[in-house]
Amino acid sequence: MTGSRIIGWGSYLPEKVVTNDELAESLDTSDEWIRERTGIRERHVGGSTGDMSIRAGRLALEQCGLTGEDIDLVIVATSTPDQLMPGTSAVVHDALGIRGGACDMQAVCSGFMYALTAANGFIATGLDRVLVIGADSLSTYVDWDDRNTAILFGDGAGAAVIERADDQTLLAFDLGADGSSRHIGFTDHGGYINMDGKEVFRTAVRAASKSAKKALAAANMTIDDIDWMVPHQANVRIIESIAKHIGLPMEKAIVTIGETANNSAATIPVALDTAVGDDRIKPGDVLLMNGFGFGMTWASAIIRWQPPT
Ligand code: COA
């Protein structure tokens, strides 16, 4: 069985920051309410999905000393492509000079996790290196007059280079979906993000907790084996609730939502890059990556963090 490991990583957030106080100037809300109910202090907005993908992808390549010439496939996970067609991966392919193929993946906020798992599968079938990018520009699809959604979302991109390896560092994964729940969160062509927040909250906690437990069982591990949970950043209360359901102390959860808000497919690679960058995540650590998104979709992966030395 062929293994794979993450050898490069990087992320990008647009420069423009919108604080809760700025939102409260035009919406019937407050910094206090948003912090208490979501954990969000501010969000980065602006920049196209393609541009953010290129920036994050370039950083991930530089981080491991590679160029696009070394990459067999780029997968961009996004639900906010700049054009209906071609995929955002085409823009990235061109800008980074990717030698191999290019495709997009659409699983909303679970997209990066689906793409990461797919990259491992592509490597098992013969590829050497896959660049996986999660990127979304949700600010384009937010009704800034709707306090139910405007407070929650932001823009950003995160990337990882996955390489064939002798050891398997993707110890286990779980992918799932319930398409019959697609009505609780959706965006029509030309429309805004539409969401039943309470129902999304409930479904997300239930699905993501179950998924994390399934991945742990598949890896033959318990929650005590996990050094860090790298969760999707949708609401800090969702992260707390999932942590409680699976028995993980909150000190072991990487929380970046205060600064990023929910930038969909980007949240997990951005959180990973942040926690590796500030030396919380160290070589040998076992990570539980855990995400969910509209669809509803969900995904978990147990990964041994083993970058090249
Ligand atoms: N500012 C101030 N008050 C607000 C508000 C805002 N932005 N949004 C809602 N309220 C009010 C409501 O009108 C309600 O008032 P009422 O009690 O007088 O009726 C009260 O605050 C509580 O609203 P409620 O909807 O029960 O809040 P909540 O605790 O469920 O939080 C969300 C709302 C949207 C933050 C929360 O449900 C959530 O995060 N859901 C998940 C959304 C998500 O993650 N989507 C992406 C999935 S990938």
mmCIF file of C-alpha atoms and ligand atoms in Angstrom:
data_model
loop_
_atom_site.group_PDB
_atom_site.id
_atom_site.type_symbol
_atom_site.label_atom_id
_atom_site.label_comp_id
_atom_site.label_asym_id
_atom_site.label_seq_id
_atom_site.Cartn_x
_atom_site.Cartn_y
_atom_site.Cartn_z
ATOM 1 C CA MET A 1 0.000 0.000 0.000
ATOM 2 C CA THR A 2 1.374 3.389 -1.018
ATOM 3 C CA GLY A 3 1.513 6.039 1.664
ATOM 4 C CA SER A 4 1.398 9.816 1.443
ATOM 5 C CA ARG A 5 2.372 12.764 3.590
ATOM 6 C CA ILE A 6 2.008 16.518 3.639
ATOM 7 C CA ILE A 7 5.344 18.089 2.703
ATOM 8 C CA GLY A 8 4.356 21.729 2.137
ATOM 9 C CA TRP A 9 1.646 24.058 3.429
ATOM 10 C CA GLY A 10 0.627 27.691 3.243
ATOM 11 C CA SER A 11 -2.310 30.056 3.517
ATOM 12 C CA TYR A 12 -3.479 33.475 2.477
ATOM 13 C CA LEU A 13 -6.053 35.903 3.867
ATOM 14 C CA PRO A 14 -6.986 39.094 2.002
ATOM 15 C CA GLU A 15 -5.621 42.311 3.513
ATOM 16 C CA LYS A 16 -8.974 43.993 4.051
ATOM 17 C CA VAL A 17 -10.377 43.343 7.530
ATOM 18 C CA VAL A 18 -13.973 44.021 8.568
ATOM 19 C CA THR A 19 -14.491 44.127 12.346
ATOM 20 C CA ASN A 20 -17.687 43.322 14.217
ATOM 21 C CA ASP A 21 -17.988 46.993 15.163
ATOM 22 C CA GLU A 22 -17.878 47.958 11.488
ATOM 23 C CA LEU A 23 -20.696 45.478 10.746
ATOM 24 C CA ALA A 24 -22.704 46.887 13.652
ATOM 25 C CA GLU A 25 -22.654 50.315 11.973
ATOM 26 C CA SER A 26 -25.145 49.073 9.378
ATOM 27 C CA LEU A 27 -26.660 45.952 10.996
ATOM 28 C CA ASP A 28 -28.784 45.480 14.110
ATOM 29 C CA THR A 29 -26.034 43.552 15.918
ATOM 30 C CA SER A 30 -23.090 44.163 18.235
ATOM 31 C CA ASP A 31 -19.489 43.103 18.732
ATOM 32 C CA GLU A 32 -20.525 41.558 22.039
ATOM 33 C CA TRP A 33 -23.313 39.437 20.514
ATOM 34 C CA ILE A 34 -21.135 38.182 17.664
ATOM 35 C CA ARG A 35 -18.198 37.297 19.948
ATOM 36 C CA GLU A 36 -20.387 35.537 22.469
ATOM 37 C CA ARG A 37 -22.504 33.584 20.006
ATOM 38 C CA THR A 38 -19.786 32.758 17.416
ATOM 39 C CA GLY A 39 -16.270 33.555 18.676
ATOM 40 C CA ILE A 40 -15.722 35.795 15.639
ATOM 41 C CA ARG A 41 -13.974 39.185 16.122
ATOM 42 C CA GLU A 42 -13.297 40.080 12.503
ATOM 43 C CA ARG A 43 -13.166 38.650 8.988
ATOM 44 C CA HIS A 44 -10.878 39.133 5.971
ATOM 45 C CA VAL A 45 -12.698 40.008 2.753
ATOM 46 C CA GLY A 46 -11.808 40.716 -0.866
ATOM 47 C CA GLY A 47 -9.802 38.956 -3.526
ATOM 48 C CA SER A 48 -11.001 36.423 -6.032
ATOM 49 C CA THR A 49 -10.985 32.694 -5.302
ATOM 50 C CA GLY A 50 -8.441 32.203 -8.098
ATOM 51 C CA ASP A 51 -6.045 34.854 -6.804
ATOM 52 C CA MET A 52 -6.217 33.613 -3.206
ATOM 53 C CA SER A 53 -5.708 30.009 -4.424
ATOM 54 C CA ILE A 54 -2.619 31.015 -6.389
ATOM 55 C CA ARG A 55 -1.123 32.837 -3.401
ATOM 56 C CA ALA A 56 -1.730 29.980 -0.953
ATOM 57 C CA GLY A 57 -0.584 27.373 -3.489
ATOM 58 C CA ARG A 58 2.611 29.299 -4.227
ATOM 59 C CA LEU A 59 3.420 29.536 -0.502
ATOM 60 C CA ALA A 60 2.900 25.780 -0.066
ATOM 61 C CA LEU A 61 5.203 25.041 -3.006
ATOM 62 C CA GLU A 62 7.888 27.462 -1.762
ATOM 63 C CA GLN A 63 7.654 25.962 1.691
ATOM 64 C CA CYS A 64 8.812 22.555 0.379
ATOM 65 C CA GLY A 65 11.140 23.951 -2.282
ATOM 66 C CA LEU A 66 9.114 22.739 -5.275
ATOM 67 C CA THR A 67 7.607 24.388 -8.347
ATOM 68 C CA GLY A 68 4.547 23.640 -10.447
ATOM 69 C CA GLU A 69 6.821 21.459 -12.616
ATOM 70 C CA ASP A 70 6.934 18.950 -9.755
ATOM 71 C CA ILE A 71 3.157 18.669 -9.390
ATOM 72 C CA ASP A 72 1.111 15.913 -11.087
ATOM 73 C CA LEU A 73 -2.292 17.311 -10.190
ATOM 74 C CA VAL A 74 -3.814 20.389 -8.588
ATOM 75 C CA ILE A 75 -7.224 20.104 -6.923
ATOM 76 C CA VAL A 76 -8.997 23.304 -5.884
ATOM 77 C CA ALA A 77 -11.785 22.742 -3.375
ATOM 78 C CA THR A 78 -14.227 25.634 -3.611
ATOM 79 C CA SER A 79 -17.918 26.403 -3.758
ATOM 80 C CA THR A 80 -17.287 29.988 -4.906
ATOM 81 C CA PRO A 81 -15.481 29.636 -8.249
ATOM 82 C CA ASP A 82 -14.823 32.910 -10.087
ATOM 83 C CA GLN A 83 -16.421 31.516 -13.236
ATOM 84 C CA LEU A 84 -18.974 28.770 -13.750
ATOM 85 C CA MET A 85 -16.444 27.211 -16.098
ATOM 86 C CA PRO A 86 -13.598 26.481 -16.364
ATOM 87 C CA GLY A 87 -12.716 25.447 -12.847
ATOM 88 C CA THR A 88 -10.637 27.708 -10.606
ATOM 89 C CA SER A 89 -7.932 25.043 -10.892
ATOM 90 C CA ALA A 90 -7.349 26.174 -14.502
ATOM 91 C CA VAL A 91 -6.261 29.639 -13.323
ATOM 92 C CA VAL A 92 -4.006 28.090 -10.682
ATOM 93 C CA HIS A 93 -2.594 25.619 -13.204
ATOM 94 C CA ASP A 94 -1.581 28.463 -15.481
ATOM 95 C CA ALA A 95 -0.193 30.828 -12.826
ATOM 96 C CA LEU A 96 1.852 28.196 -10.976
ATOM 97 C CA GLY A 97 2.979 26.320 -14.096
ATOM 98 C CA ILE A 98 1.567 22.994 -12.923
ATOM 99 C CA ARG A 99 2.933 20.165 -15.088
ATOM 100 C CA GLY A 100 0.052 17.728 -14.521
ATOM 101 C CA GLY A 101 -3.733 17.850 -14.399
ATOM 102 C CA ALA A 102 -6.194 20.237 -12.790
ATOM 103 C CA CYS A 103 -9.694 19.845 -11.396
ATOM 104 C CA ASP A 104 -12.080 21.409 -8.872
ATOM 105 C CA MET A 105 -13.857 19.737 -5.957
ATOM 106 C CA GLN A 106 -17.208 20.946 -4.595
ATOM 107 C CA ALA A 107 -18.153 19.745 -1.129
ATOM 108 C CA VAL A 108 -18.650 23.245 0.343
ATOM 109 C CA CYS A 109 -16.909 23.629 3.731
ATOM 110 C CA SER A 110 -15.811 19.954 3.709
ATOM 111 C CA GLY A 111 -14.124 20.447 0.340
ATOM 112 C CA PHE A 112 -10.527 20.585 1.523
ATOM 113 C CA MET A 113 -10.966 17.364 3.491
ATOM 114 C CA TYR A 114 -12.531 15.571 0.523
ATOM 115 C CA ALA A 115 -9.701 16.825 -1.702
ATOM 116 C CA LEU A 116 -7.013 15.780 0.777
ATOM 117 C CA THR A 117 -8.448 12.274 0.915
ATOM 118 C CA ALA A 118 -8.803 12.174 -2.873
ATOM 119 C CA ALA A 119 -5.152 13.241 -3.221
ATOM 120 C CA ASN A 120 -4.139 10.205 -1.192
ATOM 121 C CA GLY A 121 -6.218 8.057 -3.572
ATOM 122 C CA PHE A 122 -4.621 9.625 -6.650
ATOM 123 C CA ILE A 123 -1.199 8.882 -5.170
ATOM 124 C CA ALA A 124 -2.244 5.279 -4.523
ATOM 125 C CA THR A 125 -3.048 4.995 -8.230
ATOM 126 C CA GLY A 126 0.369 6.272 -9.323
ATOM 127 C CA LEU A 127 0.776 10.044 -8.975
ATOM 128 C CA ASP A 128 3.768 11.382 -7.032
ATOM 129 C CA ARG A 129 2.611 14.811 -5.873
ATOM 130 C CA VAL A 130 -0.742 16.566 -5.594
ATOM 131 C CA LEU A 131 -1.304 20.220 -4.670
ATOM 132 C CA VAL A 132 -4.549 20.547 -2.713
ATOM 133 C CA ILE A 133 -6.064 23.997 -2.203
ATOM 134 C CA GLY A 134 -9.152 25.028 -0.232
ATOM 135 C CA ALA A 135 -10.312 28.518 -1.178
ATOM 136 C CA ASP A 136 -13.515 30.510 -0.919
ATOM 137 C CA SER A 137 -14.673 34.090 -1.335
ATOM 138 C CA LEU A 138 -17.948 33.871 0.578
ATOM 139 C CA SER A 139 -18.116 37.649 1.019
ATOM 140 C CA THR A 140 -19.313 37.806 -2.598
ATOM 141 C CA TYR A 141 -22.354 35.673 -1.729
ATOM 142 C CA VAL A 142 -23.282 37.271 1.589
ATOM 143 C CA ASP A 143 -26.242 39.616 1.884
ATOM 144 C CA TRP A 144 -24.535 42.312 3.960
ATOM 145 C CA ASP A 145 -27.974 43.474 5.159
ATOM 146 C CA ASP A 146 -28.784 40.067 6.691
ATOM 147 C CA ARG A 147 -27.458 39.811 10.237
ATOM 148 C CA ASN A 148 -28.116 36.056 10.315
ATOM 149 C CA THR A 149 -25.380 35.387 7.766
ATOM 150 C CA ALA A 150 -23.288 38.565 7.300
ATOM 151 C CA ILE A 151 -21.560 38.130 10.654
ATOM 152 C CA LEU A 152 -20.362 34.590 9.966
ATOM 153 C CA PHE A 153 -18.399 34.494 6.746
ATOM 154 C CA GLY A 154 -15.090 35.644 5.262
ATOM 155 C CA ASP A 155 -12.594 34.919 2.492
ATOM 156 C CA GLY A 156 -9.317 33.010 2.382
ATOM 157 C CA ALA A 157 -7.292 30.119 0.996
ATOM 158 C CA GLY A 158 -5.074 27.360 2.341
ATOM 159 C CA ALA A 159 -2.968 24.791 0.539
ATOM 160 C CA ALA A 160 -1.003 21.594 1.073
ATOM 161 C CA VAL A 161 1.408 19.595 -1.076
ATOM 162 C CA ILE A 162 0.855 15.840 -0.679
ATOM 163 C CA GLU A 163 3.675 13.508 -1.717
ATOM 164 C CA ARG A 164 4.037 9.758 -2.121
ATOM 165 C CA ALA A 165 5.767 8.264 0.949
ATOM 166 C CA ASP A 166 6.883 4.888 2.276
ATOM 167 C CA ASP A 167 4.971 5.423 5.509
ATOM 168 C CA GLN A 168 1.260 6.166 5.498
ATOM 169 C CA THR A 169 0.586 9.343 7.496
ATOM 170 C CA LEU A 170 -3.134 9.416 6.617
ATOM 171 C CA LEU A 171 -3.966 6.897 9.311
ATOM 172 C CA ALA A 172 -7.723 6.875 8.702
ATOM 173 C CA PHE A 173 -10.530 8.949 7.255
ATOM 174 C CA ASP A 174 -14.289 9.176 7.171
ATOM 175 C CA LEU A 175 -16.323 10.922 4.472
ATOM 176 C CA GLY A 176 -20.072 11.352 4.644
ATOM 177 C CA ALA A 177 -23.082 13.259 3.397
ATOM 178 C CA ASP A 178 -26.825 13.616 3.822
ATOM 179 C CA GLY A 179 -28.181 15.173 0.645
ATOM 180 C CA SER A 180 -31.693 15.303 2.069
ATOM 181 C CA SER A 181 -30.471 18.136 4.349
ATOM 182 C CA ARG A 182 -29.402 20.367 1.459
ATOM 183 C CA HIS A 183 -32.294 22.778 2.107
ATOM 184 C CA ILE A 184 -30.835 23.953 5.460
ATOM 185 C CA GLY A 185 -28.002 25.786 3.707
ATOM 186 C CA PHE A 186 -27.750 26.755 0.061
ATOM 187 C CA THR A 187 -27.054 29.494 -2.483
ATOM 188 C CA ASP A 188 -28.986 29.655 -5.745
ATOM 189 C CA HIS A 189 -27.426 31.002 -8.952
ATOM 190 C CA GLY A 190 -27.367 34.763 -8.569
ATOM 191 C CA GLY A 191 -28.502 34.536 -4.952
ATOM 192 C CA TYR A 192 -27.129 34.941 -1.439
ATOM 193 C CA ILE A 193 -26.233 32.406 1.226
ATOM 194 C CA ASN A 194 -29.487 31.127 2.699
ATOM 195 C CA MET A 195 -29.326 29.249 5.969
ATOM 196 C CA ASP A 196 -31.297 27.835 8.872
ATOM 197 C CA GLY A 197 -28.568 28.572 11.425
ATOM 198 C CA LYS A 198 -29.979 26.586 14.301
ATOM 199 C CA GLU A 199 -30.575 23.477 12.191
ATOM 200 C CA VAL A 200 -27.110 23.725 10.607
ATOM 201 C CA PHE A 201 -25.629 24.003 14.111
ATOM 202 C CA ARG A 202 -27.449 20.891 15.355
ATOM 203 C CA THR A 203 -26.766 18.798 12.248
ATOM 204 C CA ALA A 204 -23.109 19.843 12.117
ATOM 205 C CA VAL A 205 -22.378 18.894 15.712
ATOM 206 C CA ARG A 206 -24.110 15.544 15.362
ATOM 207 C CA ALA A 207 -22.505 14.635 12.019
ATOM 208 C CA ALA A 208 -18.995 15.906 12.718
ATOM 209 C CA SER A 209 -18.822 14.219 16.149
ATOM 210 C CA LYS A 210 -19.966 10.906 14.707
ATOM 211 C CA SER A 211 -17.503 11.236 11.848
ATOM 212 C CA ALA A 212 -14.593 11.952 14.216
ATOM 213 C CA LYS A 213 -15.468 8.873 16.246
ATOM 214 C CA LYS A 214 -15.657 6.720 13.107
ATOM 215 C CA ALA A 215 -12.224 7.929 11.950
ATOM 216 C CA LEU A 216 -10.738 7.256 15.393
ATOM 217 C CA ALA A 217 -12.176 3.733 15.369
ATOM 218 C CA ALA A 218 -10.848 3.139 11.857
ATOM 219 C CA ALA A 219 -7.380 4.227 13.041
ATOM 220 C CA ASN A 220 -7.738 1.956 16.061
ATOM 221 C CA MET A 221 -7.208 4.965 18.318
ATOM 222 C CA THR A 222 -8.951 6.723 21.168
ATOM 223 C CA ILE A 223 -9.341 10.460 21.676
ATOM 224 C CA ASP A 224 -6.362 10.322 24.076
ATOM 225 C CA ASP A 225 -4.125 9.550 21.088
ATOM 226 C CA ILE A 226 -4.996 12.899 19.492
ATOM 227 C CA ASP A 227 -2.565 15.778 20.063
ATOM 228 C CA TRP A 228 -4.553 18.410 18.141
ATOM 229 C CA MET A 229 -7.957 18.729 16.566
ATOM 230 C CA VAL A 230 -7.840 20.946 13.467
ATOM 231 C CA PRO A 231 -11.559 21.638 12.989
ATOM 232 C CA HIS A 232 -13.638 23.551 10.481
ATOM 233 C CA GLN A 233 -14.138 27.083 11.831
ATOM 234 C CA ALA A 234 -17.860 27.884 11.568
ATOM 235 C CA ASN A 235 -18.713 28.852 15.152
ATOM 236 C CA VAL A 236 -16.543 28.394 18.253
ATOM 237 C CA ARG A 237 -19.608 26.988 20.047
ATOM 238 C CA ILE A 238 -19.821 24.262 17.388
ATOM 239 C CA ILE A 239 -16.144 23.423 17.963
ATOM 240 C CA GLU A 240 -16.727 23.343 21.741
ATOM 241 C CA SER A 241 -19.749 21.126 21.318
ATOM 242 C CA ILE A 242 -17.942 18.664 19.037
ATOM 243 C CA ALA A 243 -14.981 18.590 21.442
ATOM 244 C CA LYS A 244 -17.360 17.796 24.301
ATOM 245 C CA HIS A 245 -19.114 15.028 22.328
ATOM 246 C CA ILE A 246 -15.839 13.294 21.478
ATOM 247 C CA GLY A 247 -14.168 13.927 24.859
ATOM 248 C CA LEU A 248 -11.412 16.249 23.647
ATOM 249 C CA PRO A 249 -10.198 19.049 25.959
ATOM 250 C CA MET A 250 -10.703 22.431 24.239
ATOM 251 C CA GLU A 251 -7.005 23.263 24.822
ATOM 252 C CA LYS A 252 -6.285 20.699 22.110
ATOM 253 C CA ALA A 253 -8.506 22.390 19.517
ATOM 254 C CA ILE A 254 -6.935 24.847 17.079
ATOM 255 C CA VAL A 255 -9.248 27.865 16.986
ATOM 256 C CA THR A 256 -8.598 30.586 14.407
ATOM 257 C CA ILE A 257 -12.176 31.721 13.850
ATOM 258 C CA GLY A 258 -11.707 34.971 15.791
ATOM 259 C CA GLU A 259 -9.622 36.375 12.974
ATOM 260 C CA THR A 260 -10.841 34.413 9.949
ATOM 261 C CA ALA A 261 -14.582 33.857 10.500
ATOM 262 C CA ASN A 262 -15.841 31.001 8.304
ATOM 263 C CA ASN A 263 -13.992 31.010 4.993
ATOM 264 C CA SER A 264 -15.383 27.608 4.069
ATOM 265 C CA ALA A 265 -12.948 25.226 2.324
ATOM 266 C CA ALA A 266 -10.057 27.388 3.552
ATOM 267 C CA THR A 267 -10.612 27.110 7.311
ATOM 268 C CA ILE A 268 -8.863 23.782 7.944
ATOM 269 C CA PRO A 269 -5.682 24.428 5.911
ATOM 270 C CA VAL A 270 -5.510 27.979 7.337
ATOM 271 C CA ALA A 271 -5.789 26.587 10.887
ATOM 272 C CA LEU A 272 -3.155 23.957 10.086
ATOM 273 C CA ASP A 273 -0.753 26.553 8.685
ATOM 274 C CA THR A 274 -1.335 28.802 11.708
ATOM 275 C CA ALA A 275 -0.695 26.080 14.292
ATOM 276 C CA VAL A 276 2.363 24.674 12.506
ATOM 277 C CA GLY A 277 3.656 28.219 12.100
ATOM 278 C CA ASP A 278 3.391 29.033 15.811
ATOM 279 C CA ASP A 279 4.937 25.658 16.786
ATOM 280 C CA ARG A 280 1.882 24.202 18.458
ATOM 281 C CA ILE A 281 1.805 21.317 15.986
ATOM 282 C CA LYS A 282 5.123 19.469 16.056
ATOM 283 C CA PRO A 283 6.543 16.543 14.042
ATOM 284 C CA GLY A 284 5.113 13.257 15.288
ATOM 285 C CA ASP A 285 1.863 14.814 16.536
ATOM 286 C CA VAL A 286 -1.376 13.046 15.660
ATOM 287 C CA LEU A 287 -4.017 15.378 14.216
ATOM 288 C CA LEU A 288 -7.754 14.967 13.951
ATOM 289 C CA MET A 289 -8.967 17.114 11.065
ATOM 290 C CA ASN A 290 -12.709 17.473 11.155
ATOM 291 C CA GLY A 291 -15.094 19.388 8.967
ATOM 292 C CA PHE A 292 -18.701 19.784 7.802
ATOM 293 C CA GLY A 293 -20.521 21.874 5.271
ATOM 294 C CA PHE A 294 -23.745 22.547 3.455
ATOM 295 C CA GLY A 295 -25.054 19.522 1.640
ATOM 296 C CA MET A 296 -24.755 18.424 4.415
ATOM 297 C CA THR A 297 -21.299 16.986 3.964
ATOM 298 C CA TRP A 298 -18.762 15.997 6.583
ATOM 299 C CA ALA A 299 -15.275 14.558 6.744
ATOM 300 C CA SER A 300 -12.621 13.542 9.237
ATOM 301 C CA ALA A 301 -9.020 12.483 8.860
ATOM 302 C CA ILE A 302 -6.462 11.238 11.348
ATOM 303 C CA ILE A 303 -3.017 12.326 10.242
ATOM 304 C CA ARG A 304 0.438 11.843 11.714
ATOM 305 C CA TRP A 305 2.220 15.142 11.176
ATOM 306 C CA GLN A 306 5.481 14.003 9.584
ATOM 307 C CA PRO A 307 6.891 16.714 7.314
ATOM 308 C CA PRO A 308 10.368 16.239 5.795
ATOM 309 C CA THR A 309 13.172 17.274 8.140
HETATM 310 N N1 COA B 1 -26.939 40.038 16.197
HETATM 311 C C1 COA B 1 -27.778 40.207 17.243
HETATM 312 N N2 COA B 1 -28.822 39.409 17.478
HETATM 313 C C2 COA B 1 -29.017 38.377 16.646
HETATM 314 C C3 COA B 1 -28.176 38.139 15.542
HETATM 315 C C4 COA B 1 -27.111 39.034 15.334
HETATM 316 N N3 COA B 1 -26.241 38.899 14.309
HETATM 317 N N4 COA B 1 -28.617 37.050 14.889
HETATM 318 C C5 COA B 1 -29.678 36.607 15.556
HETATM 319 N N5 COA B 1 -29.928 37.412 16.604
HETATM 320 C C6 COA B 1 -30.991 37.292 17.608
HETATM 321 C C7 COA B 1 -32.156 36.505 17.116
HETATM 322 O O1 COA B 1 -33.066 37.295 16.413
HETATM 323 C C8 COA B 1 -32.722 35.968 18.398
HETATM 324 O O2 COA B 1 -33.479 36.962 19.015
HETATM 325 P P1 COA B 1 -34.832 36.597 19.826
HETATM 326 O O3 COA B 1 -34.371 35.714 20.958
HETATM 327 O O4 COA B 1 -35.338 37.919 20.261
HETATM 328 O O5 COA B 1 -35.704 35.887 18.842
HETATM 329 C C9 COA B 1 -31.486 35.730 19.265
HETATM 330 O O6 COA B 1 -30.462 36.580 18.721
HETATM 331 C C10 COA B 1 -31.017 34.310 19.246
HETATM 332 O O7 COA B 1 -30.971 33.884 17.901
HETATM 333 P P2 COA B 1 -30.576 32.418 17.511
HETATM 334 O O8 COA B 1 -30.784 32.222 16.041
HETATM 335 O O9 COA B 1 -31.235 31.494 18.460
HETATM 336 O O10 COA B 1 -29.016 32.461 17.828
HETATM 337 P P3 COA B 1 -28.013 31.267 17.828
HETATM 338 O O11 COA B 1 -27.413 31.172 19.147
HETATM 339 O O12 COA B 1 -28.575 30.018 17.203
HETATM 340 O O13 COA B 1 -26.887 31.809 16.850
HETATM 341 C C11 COA B 1 -26.020 31.445 14.653
HETATM 342 C C12 COA B 1 -27.176 31.997 15.491
HETATM 343 C C13 COA B 1 -26.338 31.620 13.172
HETATM 344 C C14 COA B 1 -24.759 32.228 15.016
HETATM 345 C C15 COA B 1 -25.827 29.946 15.001
HETATM 346 O O14 COA B 1 -27.078 29.275 14.926
HETATM 347 C C16 COA B 1 -24.846 29.264 14.084
HETATM 348 O O15 COA B 1 -23.658 29.534 14.117
HETATM 349 N N6 COA B 1 -25.316 28.290 13.259
HETATM 350 C C17 COA B 1 -24.457 27.573 12.356
HETATM 351 C C18 COA B 1 -24.230 28.367 11.100
HETATM 352 C C19 COA B 1 -23.063 27.826 10.300
HETATM 353 O O16 COA B 1 -22.099 27.400 10.847
HETATM 354 N N7 COA B 1 -23.167 27.861 8.955
HETATM 355 C C20 COA B 1 -22.126 27.407 8.108
HETATM 356 C C21 COA B 1 -21.987 25.951 8.138
HETATM 357 S S1 COA B 1 -20.577 25.393 7.303
#
